[in-house]
XYZ file of C-alpha atoms in Angstrom:
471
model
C -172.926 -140.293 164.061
C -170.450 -142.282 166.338
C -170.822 -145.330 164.207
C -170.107 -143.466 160.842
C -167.386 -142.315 162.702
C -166.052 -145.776 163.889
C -166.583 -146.796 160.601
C -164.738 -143.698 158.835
C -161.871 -144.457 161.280
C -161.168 -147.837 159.747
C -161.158 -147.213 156.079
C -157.607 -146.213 155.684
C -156.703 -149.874 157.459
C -159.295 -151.502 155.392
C -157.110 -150.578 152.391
C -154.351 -153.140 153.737
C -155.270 -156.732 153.436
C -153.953 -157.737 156.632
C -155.877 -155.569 158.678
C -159.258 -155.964 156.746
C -158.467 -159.532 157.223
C -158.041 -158.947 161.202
C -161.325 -156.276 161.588
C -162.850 -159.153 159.942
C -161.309 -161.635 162.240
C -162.520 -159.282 165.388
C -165.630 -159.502 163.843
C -165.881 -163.163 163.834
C -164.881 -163.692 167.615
C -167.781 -161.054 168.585
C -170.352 -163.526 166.848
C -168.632 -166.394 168.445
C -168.292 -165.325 172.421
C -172.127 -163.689 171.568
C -173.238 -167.604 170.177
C -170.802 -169.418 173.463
C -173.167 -167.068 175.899
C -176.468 -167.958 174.008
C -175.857 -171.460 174.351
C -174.871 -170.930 177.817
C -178.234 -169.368 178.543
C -180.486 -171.837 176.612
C -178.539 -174.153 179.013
C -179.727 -172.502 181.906
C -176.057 -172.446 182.815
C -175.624 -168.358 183.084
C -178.881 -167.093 184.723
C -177.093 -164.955 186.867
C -175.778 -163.208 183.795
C -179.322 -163.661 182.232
C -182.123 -164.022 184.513
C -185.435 -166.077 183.319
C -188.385 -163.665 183.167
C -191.571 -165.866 183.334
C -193.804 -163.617 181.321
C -190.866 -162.707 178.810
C -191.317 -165.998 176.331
C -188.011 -165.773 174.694
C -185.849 -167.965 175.843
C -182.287 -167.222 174.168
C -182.595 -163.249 174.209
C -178.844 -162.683 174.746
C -177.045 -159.966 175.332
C -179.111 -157.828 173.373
C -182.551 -158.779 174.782
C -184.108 -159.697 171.847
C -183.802 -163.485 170.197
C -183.933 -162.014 166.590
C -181.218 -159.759 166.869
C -179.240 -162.548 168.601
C -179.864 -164.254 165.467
C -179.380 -161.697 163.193
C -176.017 -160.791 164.763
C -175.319 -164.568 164.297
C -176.058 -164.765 160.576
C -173.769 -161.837 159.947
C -171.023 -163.434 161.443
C -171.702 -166.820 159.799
C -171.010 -165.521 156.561
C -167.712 -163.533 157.773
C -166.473 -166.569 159.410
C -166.874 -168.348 156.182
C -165.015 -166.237 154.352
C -162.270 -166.307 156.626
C -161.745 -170.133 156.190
C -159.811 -169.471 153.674
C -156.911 -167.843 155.640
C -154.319 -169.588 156.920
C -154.024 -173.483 157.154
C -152.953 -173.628 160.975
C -156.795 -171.877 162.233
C -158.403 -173.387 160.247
C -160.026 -176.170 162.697
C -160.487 -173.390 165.507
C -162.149 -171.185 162.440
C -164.368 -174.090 161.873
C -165.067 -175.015 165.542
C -166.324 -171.396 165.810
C -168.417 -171.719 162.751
C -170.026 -174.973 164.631
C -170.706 -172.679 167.821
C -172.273 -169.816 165.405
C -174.479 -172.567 163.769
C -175.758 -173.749 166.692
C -176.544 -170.175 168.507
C -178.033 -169.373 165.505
C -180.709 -172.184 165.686
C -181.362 -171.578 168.946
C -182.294 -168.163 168.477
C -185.172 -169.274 167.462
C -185.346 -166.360 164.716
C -186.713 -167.526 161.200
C -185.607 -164.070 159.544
C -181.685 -164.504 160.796
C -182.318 -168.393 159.841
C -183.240 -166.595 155.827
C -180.609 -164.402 156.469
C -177.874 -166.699 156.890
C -178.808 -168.731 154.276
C -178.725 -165.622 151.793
C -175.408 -164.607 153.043
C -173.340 -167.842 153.426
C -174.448 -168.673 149.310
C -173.210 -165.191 148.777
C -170.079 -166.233 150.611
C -169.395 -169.861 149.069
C -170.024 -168.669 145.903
C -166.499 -166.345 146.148
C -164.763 -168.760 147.829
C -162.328 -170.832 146.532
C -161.972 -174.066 148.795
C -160.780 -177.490 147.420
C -163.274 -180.637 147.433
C -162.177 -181.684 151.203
C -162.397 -178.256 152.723
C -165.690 -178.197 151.127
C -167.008 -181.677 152.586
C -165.167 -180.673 155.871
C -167.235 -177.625 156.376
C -170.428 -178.970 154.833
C -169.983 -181.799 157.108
C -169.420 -179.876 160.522
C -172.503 -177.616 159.337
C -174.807 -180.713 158.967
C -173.536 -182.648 162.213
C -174.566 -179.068 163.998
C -177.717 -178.366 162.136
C -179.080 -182.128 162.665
C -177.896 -181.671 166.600
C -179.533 -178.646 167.165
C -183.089 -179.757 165.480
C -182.739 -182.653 168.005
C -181.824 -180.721 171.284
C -184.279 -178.053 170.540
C -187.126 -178.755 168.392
C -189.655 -176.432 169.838
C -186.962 -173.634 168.748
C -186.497 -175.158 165.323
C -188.942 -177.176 163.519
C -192.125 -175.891 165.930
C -191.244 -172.256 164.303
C -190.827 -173.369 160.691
C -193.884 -175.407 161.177
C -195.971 -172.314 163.162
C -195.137 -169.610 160.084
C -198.116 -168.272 158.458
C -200.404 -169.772 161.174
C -202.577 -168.239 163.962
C -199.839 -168.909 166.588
C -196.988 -166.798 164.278
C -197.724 -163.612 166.406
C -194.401 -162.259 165.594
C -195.309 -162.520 161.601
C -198.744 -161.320 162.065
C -197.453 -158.712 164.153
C -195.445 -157.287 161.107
C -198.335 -157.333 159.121
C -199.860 -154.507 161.211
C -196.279 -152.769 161.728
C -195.949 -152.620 158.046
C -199.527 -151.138 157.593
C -198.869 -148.582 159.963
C -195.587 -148.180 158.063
C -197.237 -147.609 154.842
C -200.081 -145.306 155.936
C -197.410 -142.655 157.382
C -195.702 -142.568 153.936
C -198.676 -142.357 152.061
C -199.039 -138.955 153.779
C -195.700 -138.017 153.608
C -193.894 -139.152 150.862
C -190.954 -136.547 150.175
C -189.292 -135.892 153.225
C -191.150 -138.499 155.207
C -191.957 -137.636 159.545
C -188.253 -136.525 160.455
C -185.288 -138.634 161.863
C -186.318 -140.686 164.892
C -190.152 -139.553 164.604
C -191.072 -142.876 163.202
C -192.142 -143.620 167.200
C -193.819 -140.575 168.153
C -196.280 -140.904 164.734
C -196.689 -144.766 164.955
C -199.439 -144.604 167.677
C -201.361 -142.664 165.704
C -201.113 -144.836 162.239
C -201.073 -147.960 163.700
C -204.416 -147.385 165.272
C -205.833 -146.514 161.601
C -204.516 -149.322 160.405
C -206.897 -151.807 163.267
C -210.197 -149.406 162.087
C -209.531 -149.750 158.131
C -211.418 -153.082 156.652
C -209.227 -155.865 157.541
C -207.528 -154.106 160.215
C -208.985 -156.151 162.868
C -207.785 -159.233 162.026
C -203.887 -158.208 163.020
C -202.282 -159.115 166.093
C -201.520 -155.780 168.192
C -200.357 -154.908 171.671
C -199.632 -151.725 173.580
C -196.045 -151.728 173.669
C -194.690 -148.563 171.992
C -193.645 -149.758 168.423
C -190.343 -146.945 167.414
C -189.374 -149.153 164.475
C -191.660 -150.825 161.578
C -189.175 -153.875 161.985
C -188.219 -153.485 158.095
C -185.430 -150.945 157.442
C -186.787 -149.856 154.156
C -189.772 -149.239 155.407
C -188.384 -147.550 158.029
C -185.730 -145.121 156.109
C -189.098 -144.098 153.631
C -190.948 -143.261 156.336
C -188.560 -141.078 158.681
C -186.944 -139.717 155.342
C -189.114 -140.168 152.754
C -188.250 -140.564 149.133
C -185.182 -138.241 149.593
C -183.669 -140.414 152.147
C -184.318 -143.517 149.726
C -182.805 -141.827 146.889
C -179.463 -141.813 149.355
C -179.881 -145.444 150.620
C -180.068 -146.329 146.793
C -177.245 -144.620 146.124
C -175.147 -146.114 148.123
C -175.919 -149.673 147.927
C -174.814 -148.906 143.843
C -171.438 -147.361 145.270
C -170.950 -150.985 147.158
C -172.423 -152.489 144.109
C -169.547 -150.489 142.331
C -167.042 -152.096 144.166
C -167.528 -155.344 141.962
C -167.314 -158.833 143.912
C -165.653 -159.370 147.556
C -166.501 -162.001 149.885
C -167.619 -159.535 152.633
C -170.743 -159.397 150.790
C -171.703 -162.476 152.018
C -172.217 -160.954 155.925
C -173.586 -157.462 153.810
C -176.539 -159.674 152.313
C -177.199 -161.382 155.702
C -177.917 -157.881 157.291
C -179.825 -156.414 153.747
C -182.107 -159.857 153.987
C -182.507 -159.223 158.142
C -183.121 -155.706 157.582
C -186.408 -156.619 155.675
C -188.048 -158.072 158.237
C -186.094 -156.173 161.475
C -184.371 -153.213 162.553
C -180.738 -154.208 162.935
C -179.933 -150.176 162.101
C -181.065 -149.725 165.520
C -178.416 -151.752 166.974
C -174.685 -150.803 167.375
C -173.581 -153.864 166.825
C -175.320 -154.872 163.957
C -174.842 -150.996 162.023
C -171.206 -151.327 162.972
C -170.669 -154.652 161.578
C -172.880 -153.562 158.256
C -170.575 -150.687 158.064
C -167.203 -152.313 158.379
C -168.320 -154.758 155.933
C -169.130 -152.206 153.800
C -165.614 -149.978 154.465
C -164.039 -153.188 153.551
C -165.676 -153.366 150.027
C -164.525 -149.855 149.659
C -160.904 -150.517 150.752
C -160.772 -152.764 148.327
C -161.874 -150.742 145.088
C -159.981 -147.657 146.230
C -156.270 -147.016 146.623
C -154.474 -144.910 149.879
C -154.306 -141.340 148.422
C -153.675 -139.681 151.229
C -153.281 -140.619 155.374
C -155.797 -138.731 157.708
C -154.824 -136.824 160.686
C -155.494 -139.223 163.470
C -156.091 -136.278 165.861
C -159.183 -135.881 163.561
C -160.628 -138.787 164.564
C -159.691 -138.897 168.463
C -161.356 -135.057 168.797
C -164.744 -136.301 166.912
C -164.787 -139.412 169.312
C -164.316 -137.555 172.291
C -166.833 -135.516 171.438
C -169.317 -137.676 170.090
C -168.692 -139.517 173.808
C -169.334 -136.449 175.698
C -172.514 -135.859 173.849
C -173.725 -139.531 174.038
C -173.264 -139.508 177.725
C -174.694 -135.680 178.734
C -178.047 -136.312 175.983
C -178.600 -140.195 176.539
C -176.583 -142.089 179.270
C -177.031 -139.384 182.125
C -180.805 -138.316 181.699
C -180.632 -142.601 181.440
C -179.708 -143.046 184.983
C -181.547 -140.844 186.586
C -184.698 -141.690 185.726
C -183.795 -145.292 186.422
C -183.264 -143.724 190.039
C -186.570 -142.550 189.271
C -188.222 -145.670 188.807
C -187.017 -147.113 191.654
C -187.832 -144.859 194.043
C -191.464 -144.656 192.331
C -191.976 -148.398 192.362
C -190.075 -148.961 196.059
C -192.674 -146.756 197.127
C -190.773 -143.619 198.301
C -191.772 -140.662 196.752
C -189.824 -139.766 193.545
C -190.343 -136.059 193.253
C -187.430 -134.976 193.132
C -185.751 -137.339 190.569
C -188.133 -136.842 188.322
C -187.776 -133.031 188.638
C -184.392 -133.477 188.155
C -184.857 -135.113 184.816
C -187.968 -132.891 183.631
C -185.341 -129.576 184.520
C -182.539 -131.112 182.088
C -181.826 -129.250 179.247
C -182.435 -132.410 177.127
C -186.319 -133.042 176.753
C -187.553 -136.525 177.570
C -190.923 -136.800 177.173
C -190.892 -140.209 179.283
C -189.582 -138.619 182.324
C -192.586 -136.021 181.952
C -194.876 -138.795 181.523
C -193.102 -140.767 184.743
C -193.289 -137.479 186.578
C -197.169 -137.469 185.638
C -198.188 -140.321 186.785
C -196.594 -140.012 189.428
C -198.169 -136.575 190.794
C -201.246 -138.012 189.673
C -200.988 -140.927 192.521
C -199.966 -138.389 194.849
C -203.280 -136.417 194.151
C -201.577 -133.074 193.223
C -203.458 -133.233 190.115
C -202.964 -129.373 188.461
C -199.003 -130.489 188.485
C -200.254 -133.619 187.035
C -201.874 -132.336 184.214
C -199.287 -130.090 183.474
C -196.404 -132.677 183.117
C -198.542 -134.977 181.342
C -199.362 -131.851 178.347
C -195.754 -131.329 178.175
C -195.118 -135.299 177.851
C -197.190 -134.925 174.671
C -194.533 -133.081 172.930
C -192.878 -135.791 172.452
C -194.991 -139.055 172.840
C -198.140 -140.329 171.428
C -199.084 -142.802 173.170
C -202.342 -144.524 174.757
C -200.504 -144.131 178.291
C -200.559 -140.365 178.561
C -204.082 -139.864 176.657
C -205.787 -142.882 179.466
C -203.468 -141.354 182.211
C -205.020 -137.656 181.424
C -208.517 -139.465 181.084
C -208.386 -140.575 184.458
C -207.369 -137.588 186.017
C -210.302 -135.947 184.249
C -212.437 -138.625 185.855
C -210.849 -138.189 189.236
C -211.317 -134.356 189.235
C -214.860 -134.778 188.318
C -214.936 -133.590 185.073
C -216.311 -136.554 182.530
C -216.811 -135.221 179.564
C -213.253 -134.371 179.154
C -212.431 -137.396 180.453
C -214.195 -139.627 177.975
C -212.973 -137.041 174.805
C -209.422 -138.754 176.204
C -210.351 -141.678 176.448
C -211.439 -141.813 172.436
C -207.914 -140.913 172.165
C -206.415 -143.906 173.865
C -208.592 -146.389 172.932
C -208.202 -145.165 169.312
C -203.948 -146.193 169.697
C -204.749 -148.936 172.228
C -208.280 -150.310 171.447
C -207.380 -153.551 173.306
C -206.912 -151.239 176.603
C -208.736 -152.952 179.785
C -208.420 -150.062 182.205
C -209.470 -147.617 179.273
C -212.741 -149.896 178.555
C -213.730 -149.857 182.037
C -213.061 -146.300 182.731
C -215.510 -145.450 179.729
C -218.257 -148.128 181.430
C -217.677 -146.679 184.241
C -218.453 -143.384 183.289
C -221.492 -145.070 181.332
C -224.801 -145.827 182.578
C -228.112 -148.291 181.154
C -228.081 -148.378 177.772
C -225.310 -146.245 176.954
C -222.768 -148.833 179.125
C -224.346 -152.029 176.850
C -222.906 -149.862 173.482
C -219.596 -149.706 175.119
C -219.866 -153.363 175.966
C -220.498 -154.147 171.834
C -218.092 -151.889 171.332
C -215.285 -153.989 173.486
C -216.360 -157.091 172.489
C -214.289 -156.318 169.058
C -211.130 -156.021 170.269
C -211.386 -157.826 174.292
C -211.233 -161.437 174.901
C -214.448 -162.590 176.563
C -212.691 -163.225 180.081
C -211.252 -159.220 179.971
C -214.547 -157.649 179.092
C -216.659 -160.288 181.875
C -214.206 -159.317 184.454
C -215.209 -155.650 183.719
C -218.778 -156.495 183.457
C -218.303 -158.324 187.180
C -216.410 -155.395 188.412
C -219.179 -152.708 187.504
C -221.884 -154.455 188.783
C -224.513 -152.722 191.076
C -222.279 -149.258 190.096
């Protein structure tokens, strides 16, 4: 809502050609102090700004803590810096020195999508321009000079992915694959009105475990990390909206379409080709670029009829801010507070009662407050928090947390109907594996051996076996 509303707020300027030309131009410095601070971190020059996580394998993940959308950010801007070559004569060799730092944050990202992207976009882009043969050799130049440096500073992060796509080490491809299952599955069974806004990542658990157990299934690369996106935003609007929500999508791309040619949809077919294979929608940034771009097209087509009431605009921001930081930003903080106190040790009761009493659910604080009762041995509070945590989360955690309080309580058979649960959303689960051994004796213990043999590695399931002997 706040970003249609950022973007509604600009579409009277956007019919002005100077200040398109200067949202575009705020646009473009974004993407280049975002590239300047990527490069400074692949340098290892800002790690007080970024820190190096050793089991976190991405090595440029920027400011928003994720290397693709670092990229994908990057190809946006690439194609709105393009376009504005073409402004004035005097910027144009800081314009292109930018465009150099973009290219060169964008290889390092490391992100073969935003690589696709950029390409689409910046043909979109050349093909409105209008540049005479030196500006075109200029840039094409500059472009090649950075390209051929950055394959030669960093070829792990360059030619190592192109040459790793398709193959057994392209987890984050083969990942997709079973995201996009998942994805599929959910609107197969609801195709109209699809799960509901934002319920994509309470139903995923739940589909993306049927997608492992249908023929094929185990061949895909999973994990246990909650997956709230299918990392396609097609996929994503049919599934949360179903076909209704599609119909809408549709009809606005044909309302851009409408608008007939414009160079800004260069950056709008870098984030449509990202899109496919991410969730840039997800990201302020990247929606609030999209929809500038796309405000832009629209100032274009249609003429100033009429000027809005700026008090409009102020009284829906400040509210929109008030309800951003009461339903997100405050529950937010304290269960960080939470957290720390949990993991320092100290006990946490009372933050997490503070955030389970809020008039805004949050199923993670319930699940938080769970598991933390549950160490504390107060297990009827336990169970409790954990069965309201369900109301809004599906996943493995809270079914293998309740399994082991079943266990701990003495009551198996409950215990082990959980466990089904999680190991049906995380079938690669250690602790949930050795939990139903555990609970397992003779022969019965061998059939859950077989059965963890199909989804642990053989050093996970020995260490179990080594743990549980003599027991």
């Amino acid at each position: 809502m706040t970003l249609l509303l950022a973007a509604a707020s600009t579409y009277d300027l956007m019919r002005d050609r100077r200040w398109r030309g200067r949202v575009l131009d705020a646009i473009a410095v974004s993407g280049f102090l975002v590239a300047v601070l990527g490069i400074g971190q692949y340098a290892g020059l800002l790690s007080g700004l970024f820190p190096v996580y050793p089991s976190y394998t991405q090595r440029v993940y920027s400011v928003f803590g994720n290397q693709d959308l670092f990229g994908g950010y990057l190809a946006v801007v690439l194609a709105v810096s393009l376009m504005r070559l073409s402004g004035r004569p005097r910027w144009f060799s800081v314009r292109l020195f930018a465009i150099g730092c973009v290219c060169l944050g964008l290889l390092l990202s490391a992100s073969r999508t935003a690589w696709l992207a950029a390409a689409a976009g910046c043909l979109v882009t050349l093909y409105h321009v209008r540049w005479s043969r030196v500006r075109w050799l200029t840039v094409l130049g500059v472009i090649g000079v950075v390209v051929a440096t950055g394959v030669l500073l960093a070829p792990q992060a360059t030619l190592h992915r192109i040459a790793t796509t398709f193959h057994a080490e392209d987890h984050g491809g083969r990942l997709r694959l079973w995201f996009w299952d998942g994805a599929v599955r959910m609107i197969r069974d609801h195709p109209v009105a699809g799960v509901g806004p934002t319920n994509f990542a309470y139903w995923s658990p739940r589909y993306l475990g049927a997608a492992l157990r249908a023929p094929g299934g185990g061949g895909y690369d999973h994990n246990e990390l909650l997956v709230d996106h299918p990392h396609s935003e097609p996929l994503g609007l049919f599934a949360e909206y179903g076909a209704l929500g599609v119909v809408c999508g549709v009809w606005m791309l044909v309302r851009l379409i409408r608008c007939g040619g414009g160079a800004e949809w260069g950056g709008l077919t870098a984030l449509i080709v990202f899109s496919l294979f991410n969730a840039p929608f997800h990201s302020a940034p990247h929606a609030l670029a999209g929809l500038v771009l796309a405000s832009a097209l629209l100032g274009r087509r249609f003429s100033a009829t009429r000027t809005r009431s700026g008090w409009l605009y102020g009284l829906a921001a400040a509210g929109c801010t008030v309800f951003f930081a009461g339903a997100v930003l405050l529950p937010s903080v304290w269960l960080r507070s939470a957290e720390d106190e949990h993991l320092a040790r100290r006990p946490p009761f009372a933050q997490y009662e503070r955030c389970t009493l809020y008039a805004w659910p949050n199923a993670t604080a319930q699940l938080k407050y769970g598991i933390a009762l549950l160490e504390a041995g107060r297990y009827s509070e336990a169970r409790r928090a954990f069965t309201d945590a369900m109301k809004g989360t599906d996943t493995g955690e809270v079914y293998l947390a309740l399994a082991l309080l079943e266990w701990r309580t003495g009551a198996p058979v409950p215990a082990r109907a959980w466990l089904d649960e999680c190991l049906w959303r995380w079938p690669s689960s250690r602790d949930a594996w050795f939990l139903l051994a555990l609970s397992s004796t003779g022969e019965e213990r061998e059939g859950v051996y077989r059965q963890a043999e199909l989804w642990l590695t053989p050093d996970a399931l020995n260490r179990i076996k080594t743990d549980l002997a003599g027991r």
